[in-house]
JSON list of C-alpha atoms in Angstrom, two decimals:
[
{"chain": "A", "resi": 1, "resn": "MET", "atom": "CA", "xyz": [-25.15, -31.04, 17.67]},
{"chain": "A", "resi": 2, "resn": "ASN", "atom": "CA", "xyz": [-24.57, -34.19, 15.96]},
{"chain": "A", "resi": 3, "resn": "ASN", "atom": "CA", "xyz": [-23.44, -33.66, 12.77]},
{"chain": "A", "resi": 4, "resn": "PRO", "atom": "CA", "xyz": [-21.26, -30.29, 12.71]},
{"chain": "A", "resi": 5, "resn": "LEU", "atom": "CA", "xyz": [-20.93, -28.86, 9.47]},
{"chain": "A", "resi": 6, "resn": "VAL", "atom": "CA", "xyz": [-17.33, -28.40, 8.18]},
{"chain": "A", "resi": 7, "resn": "ALA", "atom": "CA", "xyz": [-17.24, -25.09, 6.70]},
{"chain": "A", "resi": 8, "resn": "HIS", "atom": "CA", "xyz": [-13.79, -24.81, 4.60]},
{"chain": "A", "resi": 9, "resn": "ALA", "atom": "CA", "xyz": [-12.61, -20.73, 4.26]},
{"chain": "A", "resi": 10, "resn": "HIS", "atom": "CA", "xyz": [-8.83, -19.41, 2.78]},
{"chain": "A", "resi": 11, "resn": "CYS", "atom": "CA", "xyz": [-9.16, -16.94, 5.80]},
{"chain": "A", "resi": 12, "resn": "ASP", "atom": "CA", "xyz": [-10.52, -16.81, 9.62]},
{"chain": "A", "resi": 13, "resn": "ILE", "atom": "CA", "xyz": [-13.78, -15.07, 8.30]},
{"chain": "A", "resi": 14, "resn": "PRO", "atom": "CA", "xyz": [-15.08, -16.52, 5.02]},
{"chain": "A", "resi": 15, "resn": "CYS", "atom": "CA", "xyz": [-15.68, -12.52, 3.45]},
{"chain": "A", "resi": 16, "resn": "GLY", "atom": "CA", "xyz": [-14.01, -12.35, 0.41]},
{"chain": "A", "resi": 17, "resn": "ILE", "atom": "CA", "xyz": [-13.86, -9.39, 0.64]},
{"chain": "A", "resi": 18, "resn": "TYR", "atom": "CA", "xyz": [-10.24, -8.71, -0.27]},
{"chain": "A", "resi": 19, "resn": "GLU", "atom": "CA", "xyz": [-8.98, -5.67, -2.47]},
{"chain": "A", "resi": 20, "resn": "PRO", "atom": "CA", "xyz": [-5.71, -4.48, -3.56]},
{"chain": "A", "resi": 21, "resn": "THR", "atom": "CA", "xyz": [-7.27, -0.91, -4.08]},
{"chain": "A", "resi": 22, "resn": "VAL", "atom": "CA", "xyz": [-6.13, 0.34, -0.62]},
{"chain": "A", "resi": 23, "resn": "ALA", "atom": "CA", "xyz": [-2.87, -0.39, -0.51]},
{"chain": "A", "resi": 24, "resn": "LYS", "atom": "CA", "xyz": [-2.27, 1.58, -3.31]},
{"chain": "A", "resi": 25, "resn": "LEU", "atom": "CA", "xyz": [-4.44, 4.31, -2.06]},
{"chain": "A", "resi": 26, "resn": "ALA", "atom": "CA", "xyz": [-2.24, 4.34, 0.89]},
{"chain": "A", "resi": 27, "resn": "ALA", "atom": "CA", "xyz": [0.84, 4.13, -1.39]},
{"chain": "A", "resi": 28, "resn": "ARG", "atom": "CA", "xyz": [-0.60, 6.67, -3.06]},
{"chain": "A", "resi": 29, "resn": "THR", "atom": "CA", "xyz": [-0.91, 8.73, 0.20]},
{"chain": "A", "resi": 30, "resn": "VAL", "atom": "CA", "xyz": [2.75, 8.35, 1.58]},
{"chain": "A", "resi": 31, "resn": "ALA", "atom": "CA", "xyz": [4.24, 10.05, -2.24]},
{"chain": "A", "resi": 32, "resn": "ARG", "atom": "CA", "xyz": [2.27, 12.99, -1.60]},
{"chain": "A", "resi": 33, "resn": "MET", "atom": "CA", "xyz": [3.00, 13.69, 1.54]},
{"chain": "A", "resi": 34, "resn": "THR", "atom": "CA", "xyz": [6.56, 12.68, 0.59]},
{"chain": "A", "resi": 35, "resn": "ASP", "atom": "CA", "xyz": [6.09, 15.05, -2.35]},
{"chain": "A", "resi": 36, "resn": "GLN", "atom": "CA", "xyz": [4.44, 17.94, 0.13]},
{"chain": "A", "resi": 37, "resn": "LEU", "atom": "CA", "xyz": [7.31, 17.41, 2.94]},
{"chain": "A", "resi": 38, "resn": "GLU", "atom": "CA", "xyz": [10.29, 18.32, 0.37]},
{"chain": "A", "resi": 39, "resn": "GLU", "atom": "CA", "xyz": [8.31, 20.92, -0.98]},
{"chain": "A", "resi": 40, "resn": "LEU", "atom": "CA", "xyz": [7.80, 22.80, 2.34]},
{"chain": "A", "resi": 41, "resn": "ALA", "atom": "CA", "xyz": [10.42, 25.52, 2.23]},
{"chain": "A", "resi": 42, "resn": "SER", "atom": "CA", "xyz": [12.52, 26.52, 5.17]},
{"chain": "A", "resi": 43, "resn": "PRO", "atom": "CA", "xyz": [11.26, 28.87, 7.71]},
{"chain": "A", "resi": 44, "resn": "ASP", "atom": "CA", "xyz": [13.38, 31.95, 8.55]},
{"chain": "A", "resi": 45, "resn": "TRP", "atom": "CA", "xyz": [14.77, 30.53, 11.76]},
{"chain": "A", "resi": 46, "resn": "LYS", "atom": "CA", "xyz": [14.70, 33.18, 13.35]},
{"chain": "A", "resi": 47, "resn": "ASP", "atom": "CA", "xyz": [10.88, 33.77, 13.66]},
{"chain": "A", "resi": 48, "resn": "THR", "atom": "CA", "xyz": [10.09, 31.39, 16.31]},
{"chain": "A", "resi": 49, "resn": "GLN", "atom": "CA", "xyz": [5.97, 31.16, 15.05]},
{"chain": "A", "resi": 50, "resn": "ALA", "atom": "CA", "xyz": [7.51, 30.18, 11.37]},
{"chain": "A", "resi": 51, "resn": "VAL", "atom": "CA", "xyz": [9.44, 27.58, 12.22]},
{"chain": "A", "resi": 52, "resn": "ASN", "atom": "CA", "xyz": [6.77, 26.49, 15.08]},
{"chain": "A", "resi": 53, "resn": "ALA", "atom": "CA", "xyz": [4.70, 26.42, 11.42]},
{"chain": "A", "resi": 54, "resn": "TYR", "atom": "CA", "xyz": [7.23, 24.52, 9.60]},
{"chain": "A", "resi": 55, "resn": "HIS", "atom": "CA", "xyz": [7.97, 21.36, 12.80]},
{"chain": "A", "resi": 56, "resn": "ASN", "atom": "CA", "xyz": [3.67, 21.64, 12.59]},
{"chain": "A", "resi": 57, "resn": "ALA", "atom": "CA", "xyz": [3.48, 21.85, 9.42]},
{"chain": "A", "resi": 58, "resn": "VAL", "atom": "CA", "xyz": [6.81, 17.94, 8.97]},
{"chain": "A", "resi": 59, "resn": "SER", "atom": "CA", "xyz": [5.09, 16.31, 11.79]},
{"chain": "A", "resi": 60, "resn": "ARG", "atom": "CA", "xyz": [1.36, 16.13, 10.04]},
{"chain": "A", "resi": 61, "resn": "ARG", "atom": "CA", "xyz": [3.27, 15.21, 7.05]},
{"chain": "A", "resi": 62, "resn": "ILE", "atom": "CA", "xyz": [5.52, 12.55, 8.98]},
{"chain": "A", "resi": 63, "resn": "ALA", "atom": "CA", "xyz": [2.29, 11.29, 10.93]},
{"chain": "A", "resi": 64, "resn": "VAL", "atom": "CA", "xyz": [0.85, 10.98, 7.35]},
{"chain": "A", "resi": 65, "resn": "LYS", "atom": "CA", "xyz": [2.88, 8.79, 5.79]},
{"chain": "A", "resi": 66, "resn": "GLU", "atom": "CA", "xyz": [4.02, 7.01, 8.77]},
{"chain": "A", "resi": 67, "resn": "THR", "atom": "CA", "xyz": [0.51, 5.59, 9.36]},
{"chain": "A", "resi": 68, "resn": "HIS", "atom": "CA", "xyz": [0.00, 5.29, 5.59]},
{"chain": "A", "resi": 69, "resn": "ALA", "atom": "CA", "xyz": [2.66, 3.23, 5.06]},
{"chain": "A", "resi": 70, "resn": "GLU", "atom": "CA", "xyz": [1.55, 1.13, 7.34]},
{"chain": "A", "resi": 71, "resn": "ALA", "atom": "CA", "xyz": [-2.23, 0.10, 6.68]},
{"chain": "A", "resi": 72, "resn": "CYS", "atom": "CA", "xyz": [-0.18, -0.16, 3.33]},
{"chain": "A", "resi": 73, "resn": "LYS", "atom": "CA", "xyz": [1.20, -3.03, 4.69]},
{"chain": "A", "resi": 74, "resn": "ARG", "atom": "CA", "xyz": [-1.21, -4.04, 6.89]},
{"chain": "A", "resi": 75, "resn": "GLU", "atom": "CA", "xyz": [-3.01, -4.24, 3.21]},
{"chain": "A", "resi": 76, "resn": "LEU", "atom": "CA", "xyz": [0.02, -6.15, 1.59]},
{"chain": "A", "resi": 77, "resn": "GLU", "atom": "CA", "xyz": [0.12, -8.76, 4.16]},
{"chain": "A", "resi": 78, "resn": "THR", "atom": "CA", "xyz": [-3.68, -9.48, 4.46]},
{"chain": "A", "resi": 79, "resn": "LEU", "atom": "CA", "xyz": [-3.42, -10.64, 0.69]},
{"chain": "A", "resi": 80, "resn": "TRP", "atom": "CA", "xyz": [-0.64, -12.13, 1.06]},
{"chain": "A", "resi": 81, "resn": "SER", "atom": "CA", "xyz": [-1.50, -14.62, 4.38]},
{"chain": "A", "resi": 82, "resn": "ASP", "atom": "CA", "xyz": [-5.41, -14.77, 4.24]},
{"chain": "A", "resi": 83, "resn": "PHE", "atom": "CA", "xyz": [-5.84, -14.32, 0.30]},
{"chain": "A", "resi": 84, "resn": "PHE", "atom": "CA", "xyz": [-3.41, -16.40, -1.94]},
{"chain": "A", "resi": 85, "resn": "LYS", "atom": "CA", "xyz": [-3.32, -19.98, -1.44]},
{"chain": "A", "resi": 86, "resn": "PRO", "atom": "CA", "xyz": [-0.62, -22.49, -2.88]},
{"chain": "A", "resi": 87, "resn": "GLU", "atom": "CA", "xyz": [-1.73, -22.49, -6.13]},
{"chain": "A", "resi": 88, "resn": "HIS", "atom": "CA", "xyz": [-1.37, -19.40, -6.55]},
{"chain": "A", "resi": 89, "resn": "LEU", "atom": "CA", "xyz": [2.67, -18.80, -6.00]},
{"chain": "A", "resi": 90, "resn": "VAL", "atom": "CA", "xyz": [2.02, -21.81, -8.93]},
{"chain": "A", "resi": 91, "resn": "LYS", "atom": "CA", "xyz": [1.10, -19.85, -11.39]},
{"chain": "A", "resi": 92, "resn": "PHE", "atom": "CA", "xyz": [3.11, -16.66, -9.82]},
{"chain": "A", "resi": 93, "resn": "PRO", "atom": "CA", "xyz": [6.06, -17.79, -8.88]},
{"chain": "A", "resi": 94, "resn": "ASP", "atom": "CA", "xyz": [7.46, -14.41, -7.74]},
{"chain": "A", "resi": 95, "resn": "LEU", "atom": "CA", "xyz": [4.22, -13.33, -6.18]},
{"chain": "A", "resi": 96, "resn": "HIS", "atom": "CA", "xyz": [6.48, -14.45, -2.24]},
{"chain": "A", "resi": 97, "resn": "ASN", "atom": "CA", "xyz": [9.25, -11.99, -3.22]},
{"chain": "A", "resi": 98, "resn": "LYS", "atom": "CA", "xyz": [7.01, -9.60, -4.69]},
{"chain": "A", "resi": 99, "resn": "ILE", "atom": "CA", "xyz": [5.05, -8.60, -1.43]},
{"chain": "A", "resi": 100, "resn": "TRP", "atom": "CA", "xyz": [8.04, -8.94, 0.49]},
{"chain": "A", "resi": 101, "resn": "THR", "atom": "CA", "xyz": [9.30, -6.25, -1.62]},
{"chain": "A", "resi": 102, "resn": "ALA", "atom": "CA", "xyz": [5.90, -3.82, -1.50]},
{"chain": "A", "resi": 103, "resn": "VAL", "atom": "CA", "xyz": [6.21, -4.67, 2.68]},
{"chain": "A", "resi": 104, "resn": "LYS", "atom": "CA", "xyz": [9.74, -4.16, 2.97]},
{"chain": "A", "resi": 105, "resn": "LEU", "atom": "CA", "xyz": [9.19, 0.06, 0.44]},
{"chain": "A", "resi": 106, "resn": "ALA", "atom": "CA", "xyz": [6.41, 0.41, 2.98]},
{"chain": "A", "resi": 107, "resn": "SER", "atom": "CA", "xyz": [8.82, 0.15, 5.39]},
{"chain": "A", "resi": 108, "resn": "THR", "atom": "CA", "xyz": [11.17, 2.12, 4.03]},
{"chain": "A", "resi": 109, "resn": "CYS", "atom": "CA", "xyz": [9.20, 4.86, 2.82]},
{"chain": "A", "resi": 110, "resn": "LYS", "atom": "CA", "xyz": [8.00, 5.11, 7.27]},
{"chain": "A", "resi": 111, "resn": "GLN", "atom": "CA", "xyz": [11.97, 5.14, 7.61]},
{"chain": "A", "resi": 112, "resn": "GLU", "atom": "CA", "xyz": [12.68, 7.46, 4.83]},
{"chain": "A", "resi": 113, "resn": "ILE", "atom": "CA", "xyz": [11.49, 11.00, 2.29]},
{"chain": "A", "resi": 114, "resn": "SER", "atom": "CA", "xyz": [12.83, 9.16, -0.52]},
{"chain": "A", "resi": 115, "resn": "LYS", "atom": "CA", "xyz": [10.40, 10.36, -3.74]},
{"chain": "A", "resi": 116, "resn": "ASP", "atom": "CA", "xyz": [12.07, 7.35, -5.16]},
{"chain": "A", "resi": 117, "resn": "HIS", "atom": "CA", "xyz": [10.90, 4.53, -2.69]},
{"chain": "A", "resi": 118, "resn": "ALA", "atom": "CA", "xyz": [7.35, 5.85, -3.22]},
{"chain": "A", "resi": 119, "resn": "ALA", "atom": "CA", "xyz": [7.53, 5.62, -6.94]},
{"chain": "A", "resi": 120, "resn": "LYS", "atom": "CA", "xyz": [8.86, 1.99, -6.69]},
{"chain": "A", "resi": 121, "resn": "LEU", "atom": "CA", "xyz": [6.32, 1.18, -3.77]},
{"chain": "A", "resi": 122, "resn": "LEU", "atom": "CA", "xyz": [3.67, 1.92, -6.20]},
{"chain": "A", "resi": 123, "resn": "VAL", "atom": "CA", "xyz": [4.71, -0.24, -9.01]},
{"chain": "A", "resi": 124, "resn": "ALA", "atom": "CA", "xyz": [5.11, -2.81, -6.44]},
{"chain": "A", "resi": 125, "resn": "ILE", "atom": "CA", "xyz": [1.35, -2.73, -5.68]},
{"chain": "A", "resi": 126, "resn": "ASP", "atom": "CA", "xyz": [0.83, -2.27, -9.06]},
{"chain": "A", "resi": 127, "resn": "GLU", "atom": "CA", "xyz": [2.00, -5.52, -10.00]},
{"chain": "A", "resi": 128, "resn": "ILE", "atom": "CA", "xyz": [1.14, -7.75, -7.00]},
{"chain": "A", "resi": 129, "resn": "ALA", "atom": "CA", "xyz": [-2.64, -6.03, -8.25]},
{"chain": "A", "resi": 130, "resn": "LYS", "atom": "CA", "xyz": [-2.52, -7.57, -11.64]},
{"chain": "A", "resi": 131, "resn": "MET", "atom": "CA", "xyz": [-1.56, -11.43, -9.76]},
{"chain": "A", "resi": 132, "resn": "PHE", "atom": "CA", "xyz": [-4.66, -10.44, -7.65]},
{"chain": "A", "resi": 133, "resn": "TYR", "atom": "CA", "xyz": [-7.14, -9.99, -10.49]},
{"chain": "A", "resi": 134, "resn": "GLU", "atom": "CA", "xyz": [-5.48, -13.14, -12.50]},
{"chain": "A", "resi": 135, "resn": "ALA", "atom": "CA", "xyz": [-5.59, -15.17, -10.15]},
{"chain": "A", "resi": 136, "resn": "LYS", "atom": "CA", "xyz": [-9.39, -14.09, -8.97]},
{"chain": "A", "resi": 137, "resn": "GLY", "atom": "CA", "xyz": [-9.92, -14.89, -12.63]},
{"chain": "A", "resi": 138, "resn": "VAL", "atom": "CA", "xyz": [-10.77, -11.25, -13.28]},
{"chain": "A", "resi": 139, "resn": "PRO", "atom": "CA", "xyz": [-8.16, -9.82, -15.08]},
{"chain": "A", "resi": 140, "resn": "THR", "atom": "CA", "xyz": [-10.12, -7.44, -16.92]},
{"chain": "A", "resi": 141, "resn": "ARG", "atom": "CA", "xyz": [-10.59, -5.51, -13.76]},
{"chain": "A", "resi": 142, "resn": "TYR", "atom": "CA", "xyz": [-7.50, -4.46, -13.23]},
{"chain": "A", "resi": 143, "resn": "ALA", "atom": "CA", "xyz": [-8.11, -1.58, -15.53]},
{"chain": "A", "resi": 144, "resn": "ALA", "atom": "CA", "xyz": [-10.72, -0.61, -13.58]},
{"chain": "A", "resi": 145, "resn": "TYR", "atom": "CA", "xyz": [-8.37, -0.51, -10.80]},
{"chain": "A", "resi": 146, "resn": "GLN", "atom": "CA", "xyz": [-5.93, 1.47, -12.38]},
{"chain": "A", "resi": 147, "resn": "GLU", "atom": "CA", "xyz": [-8.62, 4.40, -13.31]},
{"chain": "A", "resi": 148, "resn": "ILE", "atom": "CA", "xyz": [-9.68, 4.18, -9.93]},
{"chain": "A", "resi": 149, "resn": "THR", "atom": "CA", "xyz": [-6.33, 4.82, -7.88]},
{"chain": "A", "resi": 150, "resn": "TYR", "atom": "CA", "xyz": [-4.32, 7.20, -10.61]},
{"chain": "A", "resi": 151, "resn": "ASN", "atom": "CA", "xyz": [-7.46, 9.59, -11.05]},
{"chain": "A", "resi": 152, "resn": "LEU", "atom": "CA", "xyz": [-8.03, 9.63, -8.22]},
{"chain": "A", "resi": 153, "resn": "TYR", "atom": "CA", "xyz": [-5.74, 12.52, -6.88]},
{"chain": "A", "resi": 154, "resn": "LYS", "atom": "CA", "xyz": [-6.11, 14.69, -10.08]}
]
């Protein structure tokens, strides 16, 4: 105990496990819930059972959309605060703005039902993922990320 070891890590716990795929899958869920909300047909407002079923369907999709938009924000913020380092800002000068924009889009997706904003969130996450894999020194993994996140819902 007289000679303590000094550990250097980029986060609170040096786990080294970071991945933008989780944010992308959450955003895909936001986009899918947005699609389903826009596709729901209005009920016969005189039919109480149909109205209740409609409200239930809307409420459940909104709850899932909100939960996944928040998870997306959390994953992006973790990449920003725990993975990316000052030298990454030198290599990717627009990194801060891209993450800030994506987090704001996730918030907007919570506030609205907008296919446009959900699509922009997906694009923003892809841009961050591309930088992430380059920063990790494995840019070829971006193709695997795309394969997973685009084909998972087919």
